[in-house]
Coordinates of C-alpha atoms in Angstrom, one line a residue:
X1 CA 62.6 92.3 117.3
X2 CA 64.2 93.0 113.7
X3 CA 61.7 94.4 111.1
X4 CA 60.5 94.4 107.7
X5 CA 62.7 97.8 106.9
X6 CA 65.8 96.4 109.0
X7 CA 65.6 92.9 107.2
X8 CA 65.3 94.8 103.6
X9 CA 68.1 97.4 104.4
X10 CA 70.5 94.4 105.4
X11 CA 69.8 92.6 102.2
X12 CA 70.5 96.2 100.1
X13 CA 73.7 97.0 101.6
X14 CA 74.7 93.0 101.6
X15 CA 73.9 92.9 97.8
X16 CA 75.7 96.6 97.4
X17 CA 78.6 95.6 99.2
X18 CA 78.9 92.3 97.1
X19 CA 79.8 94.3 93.9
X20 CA 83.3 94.3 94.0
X21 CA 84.1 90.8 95.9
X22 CA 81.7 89.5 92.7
X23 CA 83.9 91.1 90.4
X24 CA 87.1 90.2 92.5
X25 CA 86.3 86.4 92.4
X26 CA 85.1 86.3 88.7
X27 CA 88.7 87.6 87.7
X28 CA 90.2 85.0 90.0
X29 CA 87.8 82.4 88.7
X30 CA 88.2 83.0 84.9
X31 CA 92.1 82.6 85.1
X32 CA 91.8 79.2 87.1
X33 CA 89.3 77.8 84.6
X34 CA 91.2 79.5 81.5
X35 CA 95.1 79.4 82.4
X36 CA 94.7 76.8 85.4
X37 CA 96.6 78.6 88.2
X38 CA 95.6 78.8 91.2
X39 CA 96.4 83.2 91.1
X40 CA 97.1 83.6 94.0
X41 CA 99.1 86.8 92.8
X42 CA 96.3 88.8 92.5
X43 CA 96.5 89.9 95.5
X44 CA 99.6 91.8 94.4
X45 CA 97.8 92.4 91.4
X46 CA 94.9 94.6 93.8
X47 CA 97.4 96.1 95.6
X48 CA 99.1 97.4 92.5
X49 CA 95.8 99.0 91.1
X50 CA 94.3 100.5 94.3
X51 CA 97.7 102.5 95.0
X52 CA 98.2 103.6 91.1
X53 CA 94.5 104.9 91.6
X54 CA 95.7 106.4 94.9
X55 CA 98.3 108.1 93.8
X56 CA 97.0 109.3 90.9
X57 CA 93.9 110.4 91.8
X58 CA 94.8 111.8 95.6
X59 CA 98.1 112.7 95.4
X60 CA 98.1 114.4 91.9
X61 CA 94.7 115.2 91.6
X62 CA 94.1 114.1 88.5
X63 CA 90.4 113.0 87.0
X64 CA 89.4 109.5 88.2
X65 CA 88.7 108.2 85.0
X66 CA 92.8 109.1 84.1
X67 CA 93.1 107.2 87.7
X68 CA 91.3 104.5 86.6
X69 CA 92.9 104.2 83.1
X70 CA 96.6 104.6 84.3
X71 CA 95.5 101.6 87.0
X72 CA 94.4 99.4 84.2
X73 CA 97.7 100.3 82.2
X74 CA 99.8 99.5 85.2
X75 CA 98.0 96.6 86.3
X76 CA 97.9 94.5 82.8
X77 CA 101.7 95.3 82.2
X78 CA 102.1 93.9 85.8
X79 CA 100.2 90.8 85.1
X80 CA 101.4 90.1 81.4
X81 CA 105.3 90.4 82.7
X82 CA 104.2 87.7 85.5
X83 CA 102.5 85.7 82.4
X84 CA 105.3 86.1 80.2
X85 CA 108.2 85.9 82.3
X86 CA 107.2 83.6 85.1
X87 CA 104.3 81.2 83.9
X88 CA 105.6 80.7 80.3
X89 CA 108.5 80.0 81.7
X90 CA 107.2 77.1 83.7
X91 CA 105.6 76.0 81.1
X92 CA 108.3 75.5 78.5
X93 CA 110.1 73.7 81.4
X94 CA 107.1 71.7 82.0
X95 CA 106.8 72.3 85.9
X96 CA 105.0 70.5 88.2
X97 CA 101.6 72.4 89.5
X98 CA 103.1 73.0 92.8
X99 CA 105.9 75.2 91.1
X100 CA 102.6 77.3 90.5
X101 CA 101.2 77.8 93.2
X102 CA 104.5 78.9 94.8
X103 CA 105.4 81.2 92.5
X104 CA 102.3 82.9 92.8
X105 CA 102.2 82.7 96.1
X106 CA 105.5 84.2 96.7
X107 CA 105.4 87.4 94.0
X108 CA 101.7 88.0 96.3
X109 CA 103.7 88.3 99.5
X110 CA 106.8 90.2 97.4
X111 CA 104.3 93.0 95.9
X112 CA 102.6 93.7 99.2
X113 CA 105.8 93.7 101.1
X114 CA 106.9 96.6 98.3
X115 CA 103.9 98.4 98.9
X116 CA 103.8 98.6 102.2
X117 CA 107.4 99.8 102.2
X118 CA 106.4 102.5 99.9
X119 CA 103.2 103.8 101.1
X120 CA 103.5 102.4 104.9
X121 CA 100.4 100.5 106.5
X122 CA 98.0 102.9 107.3
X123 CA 94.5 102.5 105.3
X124 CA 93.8 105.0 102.3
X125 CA 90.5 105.8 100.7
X126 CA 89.4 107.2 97.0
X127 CA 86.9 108.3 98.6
X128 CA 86.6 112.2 98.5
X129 CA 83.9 113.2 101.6
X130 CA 82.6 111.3 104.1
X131 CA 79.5 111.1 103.3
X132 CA 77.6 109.6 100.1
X133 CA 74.0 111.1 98.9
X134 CA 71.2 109.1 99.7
X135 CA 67.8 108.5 99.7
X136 CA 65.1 106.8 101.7
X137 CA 63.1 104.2 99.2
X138 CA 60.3 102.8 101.0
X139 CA 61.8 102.9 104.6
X140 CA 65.8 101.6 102.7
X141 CA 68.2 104.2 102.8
X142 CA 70.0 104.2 99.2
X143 CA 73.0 106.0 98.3
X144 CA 74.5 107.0 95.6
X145 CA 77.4 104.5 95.8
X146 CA 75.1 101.4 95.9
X147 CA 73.4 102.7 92.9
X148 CA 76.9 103.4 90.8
X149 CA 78.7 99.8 92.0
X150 CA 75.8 97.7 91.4
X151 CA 75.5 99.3 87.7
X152 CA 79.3 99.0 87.5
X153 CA 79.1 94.9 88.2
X154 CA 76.3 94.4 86.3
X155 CA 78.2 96.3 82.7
X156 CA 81.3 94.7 83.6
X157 CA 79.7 90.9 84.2
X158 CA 78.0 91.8 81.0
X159 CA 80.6 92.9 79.2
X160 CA 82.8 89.5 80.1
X161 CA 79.1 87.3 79.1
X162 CA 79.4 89.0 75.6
X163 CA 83.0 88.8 75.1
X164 CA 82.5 85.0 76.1
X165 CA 79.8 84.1 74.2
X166 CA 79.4 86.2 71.5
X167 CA 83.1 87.3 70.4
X168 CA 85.9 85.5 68.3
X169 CA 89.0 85.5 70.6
X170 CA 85.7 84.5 74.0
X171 CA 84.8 82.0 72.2
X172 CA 88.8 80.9 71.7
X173 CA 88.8 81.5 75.9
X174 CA 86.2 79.0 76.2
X175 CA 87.7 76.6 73.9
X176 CA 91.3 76.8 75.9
X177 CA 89.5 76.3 79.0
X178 CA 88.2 73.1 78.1
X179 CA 91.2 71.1 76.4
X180 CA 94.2 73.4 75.3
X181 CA 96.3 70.7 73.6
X182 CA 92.6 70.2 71.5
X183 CA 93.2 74.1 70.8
X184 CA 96.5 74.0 69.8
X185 CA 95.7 71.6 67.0
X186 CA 92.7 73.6 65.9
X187 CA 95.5 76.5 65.1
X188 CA 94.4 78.5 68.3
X189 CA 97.4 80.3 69.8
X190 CA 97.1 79.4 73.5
X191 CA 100.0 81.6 74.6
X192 CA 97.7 84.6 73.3
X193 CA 94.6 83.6 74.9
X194 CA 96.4 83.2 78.3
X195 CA 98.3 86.6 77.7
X196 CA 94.4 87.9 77.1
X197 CA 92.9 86.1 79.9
X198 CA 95.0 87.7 82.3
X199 CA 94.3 91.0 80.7
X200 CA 90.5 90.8 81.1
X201 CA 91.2 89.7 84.5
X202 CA 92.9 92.8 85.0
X203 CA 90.0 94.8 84.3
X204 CA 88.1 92.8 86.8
X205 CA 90.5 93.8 89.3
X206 CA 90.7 97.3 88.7
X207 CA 87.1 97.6 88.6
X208 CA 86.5 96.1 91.8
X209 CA 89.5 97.7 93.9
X210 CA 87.6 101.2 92.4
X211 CA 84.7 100.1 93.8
X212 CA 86.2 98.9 97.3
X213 CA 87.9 102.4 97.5
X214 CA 85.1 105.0 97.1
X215 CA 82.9 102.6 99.4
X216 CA 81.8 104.9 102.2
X217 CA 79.4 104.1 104.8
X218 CA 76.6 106.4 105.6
X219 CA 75.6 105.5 108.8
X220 CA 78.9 104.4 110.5
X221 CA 80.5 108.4 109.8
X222 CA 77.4 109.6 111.3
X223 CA 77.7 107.6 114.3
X224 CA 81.6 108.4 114.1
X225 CA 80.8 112.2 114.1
X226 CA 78.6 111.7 117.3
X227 CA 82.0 110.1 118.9
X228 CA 84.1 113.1 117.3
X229 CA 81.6 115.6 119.0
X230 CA 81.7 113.9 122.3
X231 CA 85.2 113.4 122.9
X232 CA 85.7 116.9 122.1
X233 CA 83.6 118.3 124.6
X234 CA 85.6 115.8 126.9
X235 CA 88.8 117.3 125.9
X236 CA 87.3 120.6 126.5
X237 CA 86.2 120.2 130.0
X238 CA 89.0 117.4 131.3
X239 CA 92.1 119.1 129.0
X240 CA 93.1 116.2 127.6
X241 CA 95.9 115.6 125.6
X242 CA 95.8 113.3 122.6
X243 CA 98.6 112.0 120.5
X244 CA 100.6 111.4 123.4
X245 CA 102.5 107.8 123.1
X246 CA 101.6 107.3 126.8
X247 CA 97.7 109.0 127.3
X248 CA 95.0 106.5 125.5
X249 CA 94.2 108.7 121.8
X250 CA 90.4 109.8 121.9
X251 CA 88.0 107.8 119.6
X252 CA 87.1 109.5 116.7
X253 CA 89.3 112.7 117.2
X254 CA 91.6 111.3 114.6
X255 CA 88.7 112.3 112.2
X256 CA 89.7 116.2 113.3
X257 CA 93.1 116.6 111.8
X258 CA 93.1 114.3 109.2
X259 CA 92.2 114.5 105.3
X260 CA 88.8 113.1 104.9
X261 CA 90.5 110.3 102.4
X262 CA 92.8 108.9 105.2
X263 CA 90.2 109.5 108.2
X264 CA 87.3 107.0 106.6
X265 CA 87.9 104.0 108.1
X266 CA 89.8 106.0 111.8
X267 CA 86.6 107.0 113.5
X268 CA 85.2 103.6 113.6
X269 CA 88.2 101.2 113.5
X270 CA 90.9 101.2 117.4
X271 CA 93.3 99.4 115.6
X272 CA 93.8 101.3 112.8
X273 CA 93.9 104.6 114.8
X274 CA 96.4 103.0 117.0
X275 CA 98.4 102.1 114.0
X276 CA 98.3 105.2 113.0
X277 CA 99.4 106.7 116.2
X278 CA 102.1 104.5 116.3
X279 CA 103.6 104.5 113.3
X280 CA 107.3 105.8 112.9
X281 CA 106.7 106.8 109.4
X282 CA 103.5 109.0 109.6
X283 CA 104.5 112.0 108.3
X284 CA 101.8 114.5 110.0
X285 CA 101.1 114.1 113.4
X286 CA 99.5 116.5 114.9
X287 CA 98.5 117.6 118.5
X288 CA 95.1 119.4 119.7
X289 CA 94.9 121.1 123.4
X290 CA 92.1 121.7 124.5
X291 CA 92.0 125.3 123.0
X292 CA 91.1 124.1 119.5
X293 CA 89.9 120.4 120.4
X294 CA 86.6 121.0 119.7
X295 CA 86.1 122.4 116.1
X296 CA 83.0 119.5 115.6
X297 CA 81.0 120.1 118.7
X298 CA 81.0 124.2 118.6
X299 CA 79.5 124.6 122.1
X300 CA 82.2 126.2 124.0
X301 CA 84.7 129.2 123.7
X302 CA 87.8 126.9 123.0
X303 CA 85.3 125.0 120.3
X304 CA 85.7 127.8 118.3
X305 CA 89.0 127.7 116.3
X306 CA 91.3 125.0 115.3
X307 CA 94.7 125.2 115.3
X308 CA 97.2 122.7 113.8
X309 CA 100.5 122.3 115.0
X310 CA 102.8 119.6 113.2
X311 CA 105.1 117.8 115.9
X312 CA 107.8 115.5 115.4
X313 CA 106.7 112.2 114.7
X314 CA 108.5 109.9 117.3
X315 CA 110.4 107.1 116.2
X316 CA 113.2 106.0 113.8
X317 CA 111.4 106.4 110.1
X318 CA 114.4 103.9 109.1
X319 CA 113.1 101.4 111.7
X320 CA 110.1 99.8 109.6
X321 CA 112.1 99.8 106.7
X322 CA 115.0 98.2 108.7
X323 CA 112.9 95.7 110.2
X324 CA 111.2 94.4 106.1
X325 CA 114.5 94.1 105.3
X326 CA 115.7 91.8 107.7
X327 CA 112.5 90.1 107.1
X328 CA 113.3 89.5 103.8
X329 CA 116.6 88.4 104.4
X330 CA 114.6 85.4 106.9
X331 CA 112.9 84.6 104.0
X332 CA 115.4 83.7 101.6
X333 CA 117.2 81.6 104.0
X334 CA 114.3 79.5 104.4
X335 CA 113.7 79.2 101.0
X336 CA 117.1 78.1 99.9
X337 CA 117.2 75.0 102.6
X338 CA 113.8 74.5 101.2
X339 CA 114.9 74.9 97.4
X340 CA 118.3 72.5 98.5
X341 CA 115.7 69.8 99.4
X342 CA 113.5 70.1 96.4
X343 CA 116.8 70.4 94.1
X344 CA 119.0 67.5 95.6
X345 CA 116.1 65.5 97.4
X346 CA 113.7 65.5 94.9
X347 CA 111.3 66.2 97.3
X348 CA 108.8 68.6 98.2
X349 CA 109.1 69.1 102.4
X350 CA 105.9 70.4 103.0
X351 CA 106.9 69.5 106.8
X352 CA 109.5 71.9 106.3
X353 CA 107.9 74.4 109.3
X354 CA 108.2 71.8 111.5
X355 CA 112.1 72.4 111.8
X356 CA 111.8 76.2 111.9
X357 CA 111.4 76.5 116.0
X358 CA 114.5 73.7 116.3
X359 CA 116.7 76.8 115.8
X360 CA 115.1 79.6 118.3
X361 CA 114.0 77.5 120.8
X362 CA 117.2 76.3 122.6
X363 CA 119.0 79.8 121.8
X364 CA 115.8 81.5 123.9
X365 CA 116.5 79.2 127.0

């Protein structure tokens, strides 16, 4: 049966964890009501801030608030040149919504097609340990990160009230929202105010991606370090091989050899170890015997050192790349017979995917 404590620590981490999807939805939810777009770019939009944090922060080791700063930079220069040059542009044509939504759509799936290219699929963190500080508060454990993300939400959310409410160019936001035409007679530049929406959207973003990056989780490492321990002392005694394409990887020894920032989410999650494990473009693979298998557990003779030996990684690195290309190319044949139809037809084919298995099928049999 589920106590008191249990009930009250589920509703903590819930509300914790909440921060940044509050702050992720408000910035999609002010440009719909303000600029009415659907955005569905800002998933590009997160993509580009979390991995400007990244590299900034891991890779060059620079301060986070620089990080977060350069993020913000890159971010609102991203999302003003999709304002400027894509949405104004519709707009001086006088597009239909759909044109929109597409649009959006498509530079979502082009930016997170780039960044996969670039930094590859396997999950990064911000986070620099393992574990976050924490306390026990009447039976609720409370760590340091709940503590920093739910002040974080609550200054930004009260930051955007006042700038809403209480400013000139909110109060102009507001205004837009409701009837822009109205606003454009009352001598309020609407091109501005969308230009500045998107910018205060921006900082939404980059807030909450910060946030979703330095979340660790307590109590999952811990039981992850248990698993690291244990498969150790199973490597010990069975001499075991891991990171072996055809021997099954140990759970949790992933944790071992990697960089706490890339080994977060690896002791917990199969399928992101076995991406990892599998991926032609991981640059540092690395094998443990059953000599230095063992560095967590620290019971036995072999337990004692830990040696790292880089190995090949197997695979073509060319072959992702390869394989997004021709992707890519897919894609833009299927949108040119869609954009024929639209152009010539006047139509918008939204049963186009119907005729896309006409082609493969017969060839296949």
């Amino acid at each position: 049966m589920v106590d008191v404590n249990t009930l009250l620590q589920i509703l903590w981490t819930s509300l914790a964890t909440a921060t940044y999807g509050v702050l992720l939805a408000a910035a999609f939810s002010l440009v719909l009501k303000v600029v009415k777009v659907w955005n569905f770019a800002q998933a590009g939009m997160m993509g580009i801030a979390y991995y400007t944090m990244y590299v900034v922060i891991y890779k060059m080791g620079w301060p986070a608030l620089i990080g977060v700063a350069i993020s913000l930079a890159v971010t609102i220069t991203a999302a003003l040149a999709m304002e400027v040059y894509g949405l104004q542009t519709f707009r001086r044509r006088n597009s239909p919504s759909l044109t929109y939504f597409i649009f959006t759509l498509v530079v979502s799936e082009f930016v997170q097609y780039l960044l996969s290219m670039i930094f590859g699929t396997e999950p990064v963190s911000l986070a620099a340990a393992l574990m976050s500080p924490s306390t026990m508060v009447g039976g609720i454990v409370i760590s340091r990160w709940d503590i920093s993300a739910l002040c974080t939400a609550v200054a930004v959310m009260g930051a955007l009230y006042v700038l809403l409410k209480k400013t000139r160019q909110g109060k102009f936001m507001v205004a837009v929202a409701d009837n822009p035409h109205l606003s454009r007679l009352y001598g309020i530049n609407v091109r501005r105010i969308y230009a500045l929406t998107f910018v205060v959207a921006s900082v939404l973003v980059v807030a909450g991606m910060y946030l979703f990056g330095t979340r660790v989780h307590g109590s999952q490492y811990a039981a992850g370090d248990d698993v690291v321990r244990r498969d150790c002392r199973a490597a010990g005694r069975h001499g075991q091989r891991v990171w072996r394409r055809r021997s099954r990887p140990l759970p949790g020894a992933v944790a071992i050899v990697q960089h706490p920032r890339h080994s977060l989410r690896v002791a917990r999650t199969h399928p992101v170890r076995a991406a990892v494990h599998h991926h032609p473009v991981f640059p540092e693979r690395r094998e443990i015997t059953p000599k230095n298998s063992g560095q967590a557990c620290g019971g036995h003779d072999h337990c004692r050192r830990l040696r790292h030996r880089p190995t090949k990684a197997t695979g073509n690195s060319m072959e992702y790349v390869i394989s997004l290309l021709v992707l890519i190319g897919l894609y833009v044949v299927l949108s040119s017979s869609f954009n024929l139809i639209i152009g010539f037809g006047g139509l918008v084919s939204i049963a186009h995917p119907i005729f896309l298995p006409w082609g493969p099928t017969p060839s296949a049999r």
